[in-house]
Amino acid sequence: MSNESNPAGRTLTLRVLRHNPQDPDSEPRWAQYELEEYEGMTLFIALSEIRDRFEPSLQFDFVCRAGICGSCGMVVNGRPGLACRTLTSTLPAEITLAPLPVFKLIGDLSVDTGAWMRGMSERLETWIHATEPTDLHNLEERMEPELAEQVYELDRCIECGCCVTACGTARMREDFVGAVGLNKIARFRLDPRDHRSDHDLYQLIGDDNGVFGCMSLLGCHDVCPKELSLQTQIAFLRRKMVRVS
Amino acid sequence: MKIVYTDVLVIGGGLAGLRTAVGVKQRGLDTVVLSLVPAKRSHSAAAQGGMQASLANSTMGTGDNEDVHFEDTVKGSDWGADQRVARMFTHVAPKAIRELAGWGVPWNRVSQGEREAVINAERVVITESEQAHGLITARDFGGTRKWRTCYTSDGTGHAMLFALGDQTIANGIPVMERMEALALIHEGGRCYGAVVRNLVSGELTAFLARATTIATGGYGRIYKVSTNAVICEGTGTAIALETGVAELGNMEAVQFHPTAIVPAGILTTEGCRGDGGILRDVDGHRFMPDYEPEKRELASRDVVSRRMTEHMRKGKGVPSPYGDHLWLDITVLGKEHVHKNLREVTDICRYFLGIDPATDWIPVRPTQHYSMGGIRTDHRGESTTLKGLFACGEAACWDMHGFNRLGGNSVAETVVAGMIVSEFIADYCGDPASDINISTGLVREFVERQQAELDALTSSSGNESATAIRQRMEEIMIDQVGIFRTGEELDQAVTELEDLLRRSRNLAVRCPAPGPNPELVAAYRLPKMLKLALCAALGARERTESRGAHFREDFPQRNDRDWLNRSITTWPAAEASLPRLDYEAIQVGDMELPPAFRGYGARNHIDHPDSPARQAEIEKILVGVDPDDRHARQQALMPFVHLLPEKYRPRNQRLETSA
């Protein structure tokens, strides 16, 4: 196991932006906690320790704690990312944590990405639109192996919300579908099982809340924890949508 | 008092819960899903390596069918499974894969022609047929005779959960996030819904339903180190237990996965070994062939985990500040394969260990992974003792896994059980017997009781810390109710857990903040977790044999003569400190596959006296049946098709049968 980059025996200072909107007396404030760092410590471990030892009311969201479920997006030293898989050894000894902006604050580091994502999915109808019901008993429809892999590549989005947080348009337009939404359209467009045409898709994303709202600042692409090709997908979709417009 | 009415209340938003909701919605019923987290963040997303279904498309799956899958599953269960349920499952699994394909899961596909693979640490060439090109392919997993595990890279659960999550949205099914069921509402042996706490506002609501379904996953987090998500605390199972009516089955059957990374406890998929990865010790020696010459790294999980622990006990582990571990070596698979087909593993190694698994060995150790035990149901998914309560997925003891489940069979169970159970729920809801004829006064009593318990915690003058008690419970479970168990240690575990449960009635919650209050949440969940821990520890102490994942060093033999049964626990009264333990016999006379040697692990079981008789009977029955008609032979031995909902009865087409 290599962790040679980890400076042993550091004391970490975690500054956490705190606020409980459920409590009328709560005001947004910075709270500061000190922790002894040890090898392999992640922000999940650090925050859990703070809650167990000093601050039982501290709110944050972890589920898989393995970088798979997308629950723990937060702003770490100014940059959106997944806290669970961030080793403290990759950060300076002073660590600033804030909740993801754009999304509704639940409390402290916890935000409501679920309602946002559901709203986006309902608007863009992010599911397969098939013309025939699936035959469960007979051989499945064939698909080229490479195509299945390409679809999976775009299917890897975990809806963590980091791209929305890093997006200039999303800050200005409340209804912008974000890179997460556009990537989903690219994913279903690629999937032969979805029978929607580009004309159909244009109805969903052919405006400034869709693909034409993107200013190509590409913050989304830079912060995506799954390293999805968001830049390429948005540019490609834009070309296709211009063609049918 | 807020009351919400629906036909089907589904508690849990993972694969099993969502598939159940979609099923009943498509039957025209109203349904509401409650989830602790946004549904797509459920632990189902963490299933990596794949889902078993006997499609037999790939060359290495040729000859596979429901019969082989059934046999593997029953042997894997160490004959603890309900064989009819295992049959229902293996019959519907191919349909589930095909349904999910229709919903957009990008299953990896067969590519015709030659390709390289690694089998038993050697490079081999596999030739895929032209007629299979483009059909769904499969990889190898432990305890299976064919390559049967269908996959999307190593993000199978994610792809399945997102497809099903999107179907849930497409069907307009409300998923209420950050909602936790605290208690079931029941009277006279019938369940009417649940008292539910909003985890954001702290408010309580009564949900009343014709049918209530628990699909809340496993209880891995009662252990100190678990691959499970942090929300897998078993509270859904616990609220069923706390009714005093619903039964839990086989709570001592807890699976340890051989390869979780050290120290984080995060899973690396069985696909690593399925694809050809091997295990090495401190000397770099590949040790599994020494113990398991037949299946090597690909024996069932219980066997591999025990062999690894046994090997480390011999001093062959790799010392580390976090205790000994072994190495998982997938460098033999080559960079391209690792970075493409084991992407999540690559990411996990990169972020949590700072290594590249294509070039570095991965430090691994057996870690708590799966709960075979759960709410005991009949083959329809309904509680055996509490009418109107259904359960499916890991939360249930349905019981297709017995004392050990095969890799790839649990993610398959989630959707297959969801398909089957939702049909039976819909049937039940069509019956006037499911009418919600309960007084609001009784509902109020249930809500007020929960509110009073919460108020008691926040106003408590108690002096016990939930964190301290919980940590002790987790240690007891991993140290004394782990891979290797002894009567003496289990006895200590039961005694100390009882004490912890008593102490948990005197908890102090210092934070009075309204709303989410994570301290309060930890406090009210703790006694529920302790009760599950006690069910597991007591079941393990009393089961004086070894079966599947339950291994007693003082009783190392599987003992079919005395222990071919299911452990059944119930909670006798609110103030009790121990569950009541009963046993449900498993009848050899009904079995299609009578107990025998599994083909891996130790060969030293004690026979059931009825086994030879049943074996003779089977041979006699088969004399009169066409040896080439496998369906007829199966039907003659143990009919099961009539148990399935009608829409799932047709046979599964395969390449060999399509010509």
XYZ file of C-alpha atoms in Angstrom, chain A residues 1-3 20 22-24 38-42 44 51-52 56-59 61-72 84-87 106-107 110-115 117-118 121-122 126-128 130 134-149 151-153 155-161 184 187-188 191 193 225-227, chain B residues 37-38 40-41 45-46 48 55 57 95 98-99 101-107 109-111 131-136 152-153 155 158-159 162 166 169-170 172-173 175 177-178 200-201 221 226-231 262-266 322 340 343-344 347-348 350-355 363 467 471 511 514-516 518-519 647-648 650-655:
170
model
C 0.000 0.000 0.000
C 1.462 3.281 -1.020
C 0.606 6.370 0.898
C -30.098 24.530 9.817
C -35.452 24.111 10.038
C -34.350 26.130 13.046
C -35.607 29.739 13.000
C -4.045 9.324 9.951
C -3.184 7.230 6.939
C -6.070 6.508 4.621
C -8.329 9.180 6.148
C -11.040 10.398 3.788
C -16.082 10.665 5.057
C -19.933 14.052 14.400
C -19.124 11.190 16.766
C -23.602 15.285 16.977
C -25.893 17.656 15.073
C -23.597 18.038 12.046
C -25.465 17.149 8.846
C -24.901 12.805 3.336
C -22.923 9.657 2.789
C -24.396 6.412 1.511
C -21.982 4.113 -0.326
C -18.825 5.931 0.872
C -17.105 4.367 -2.172
C -17.574 6.989 -4.895
C -20.437 5.077 -6.494
C -23.747 6.599 -5.327
C -23.172 10.346 -5.712
C -24.638 11.379 -2.338
C -21.714 13.293 -0.925
C -16.201 10.175 0.382
C -13.362 9.367 -1.960
C -11.292 12.463 -1.201
C -8.280 11.443 0.865
C -31.344 20.711 3.865
C -28.788 21.564 6.529
C -26.634 18.236 3.036
C -28.572 19.431 -0.022
C -31.638 18.180 -1.881
C -30.305 16.878 -5.180
C -33.114 14.304 -5.368
C -35.959 16.726 -6.107
C -32.886 15.361 -10.501
C -36.447 14.028 -10.492
C -35.885 13.512 -15.455
C -39.601 14.262 -15.733
C -35.070 10.238 -19.304
C -36.262 6.745 -20.009
C -36.390 4.438 -23.005
C -40.008 1.957 -26.931
C -40.373 -6.187 -24.311
C -40.718 -9.908 -24.958
C -39.568 -11.506 -21.718
C -39.576 -15.096 -22.864
C -37.713 -15.076 -26.174
C -34.235 -14.100 -27.284
C -33.444 -10.465 -26.518
C -32.896 -7.826 -29.203
C -29.325 -7.884 -30.413
C -27.012 -4.940 -29.955
C -23.509 -4.352 -31.290
C -21.042 -4.972 -28.420
C -19.234 -1.665 -29.039
C -22.498 0.242 -29.034
C -23.507 -1.292 -25.693
C -20.169 -0.160 -24.301
C -24.107 3.562 -24.082
C -22.700 2.364 -20.765
C -20.023 5.036 -20.981
C -24.868 5.734 -18.494
C -22.190 6.065 -15.814
C -23.514 9.432 -14.590
C -24.347 9.198 -10.861
C -26.448 12.380 -10.636
C -24.202 13.798 -7.930
C -24.917 17.348 -9.054
C -28.842 11.817 -20.503
C -27.274 8.646 -23.829
C -30.848 7.916 -24.959
C -29.500 3.914 -27.591
C -33.976 0.936 -28.069
C -16.203 12.735 -10.797
C -16.925 10.058 -13.393
C -14.897 11.885 -16.059
C -32.142 8.653 0.354
C -32.819 9.579 -3.277
C -30.873 6.107 -7.218
C -28.430 6.389 -4.321
C -26.102 0.867 -7.020
C -23.042 -0.686 -5.416
C -20.646 -4.320 -9.304
C -29.132 -17.112 -20.925
C -25.375 -17.039 -25.022
C -36.976 -12.739 -18.032
C -34.592 -9.220 -20.827
C -37.022 -6.837 -19.161
C -32.610 -4.754 -21.454
C -35.885 -3.363 -22.756
C -35.682 -0.620 -20.146
C -32.235 0.361 -21.347
C -29.643 -1.506 -19.285
C -26.593 -1.607 -21.601
C -25.684 -5.233 -20.875
C -22.786 -8.244 -25.482
C -21.240 -11.278 -27.137
C -18.738 -10.373 -29.825
C -25.214 -16.811 -34.021
C -24.632 -15.412 -30.513
C -23.225 -12.117 -31.737
C -24.967 -9.149 -30.139
C -26.809 -11.180 -27.497
C -26.163 -10.582 -23.792
C -22.342 -3.937 -17.602
C -18.605 -3.499 -17.000
C -21.264 -1.035 -12.743
C -25.802 1.214 -11.068
C -27.062 0.582 -14.593
C -30.898 3.895 -12.985
C -36.248 6.013 -14.607
C -40.477 8.136 -12.895
C -41.957 7.127 -16.253
C -45.416 8.504 -12.300
C -44.754 6.707 -9.018
C -40.809 8.376 -4.331
C -37.090 10.763 -0.162
C -35.606 11.098 3.307
C -35.799 16.714 7.109
C -38.626 18.169 9.157
C -23.914 -2.172 9.507
C -18.889 -4.042 6.138
C -18.980 -3.479 2.408
C -22.552 -2.245 2.878
C -23.574 1.371 2.444
C -23.864 3.286 5.710
C -27.677 3.224 5.457
C -8.097 -2.832 3.550
C -8.708 -0.690 5.548
C -11.738 1.029 3.972
C -13.805 -2.183 3.650
C -14.991 -1.205 0.179
C -4.841 -2.301 10.094
C -12.438 -1.297 -19.275
C -13.538 0.341 -14.033
C -15.119 0.829 -10.628
C -11.412 3.956 -9.504
C -11.703 2.534 -6.005
C -6.959 4.773 -7.374
C -8.889 6.951 -4.933
C -8.763 4.889 -1.762
C -5.407 3.123 -2.089
C -3.468 5.275 -4.531
C -2.639 2.256 -6.706
C -4.796 -5.448 -0.299
C -22.052 6.127 19.654
C -19.265 0.843 18.457
C -28.916 18.125 20.669
C -35.555 20.653 15.339
C -35.520 19.027 11.931
C -33.081 16.351 10.867
C -28.690 13.101 13.280
C -28.023 12.463 16.970
C -47.416 -14.128 -16.883
C -44.057 -15.578 -15.845
C -43.759 -19.517 -20.225
C -40.427 -21.207 -20.894
C -37.283 -19.238 -21.671
C -35.999 -19.368 -25.204
C -32.268 -19.932 -25.746
C -30.073 -20.160 -28.790
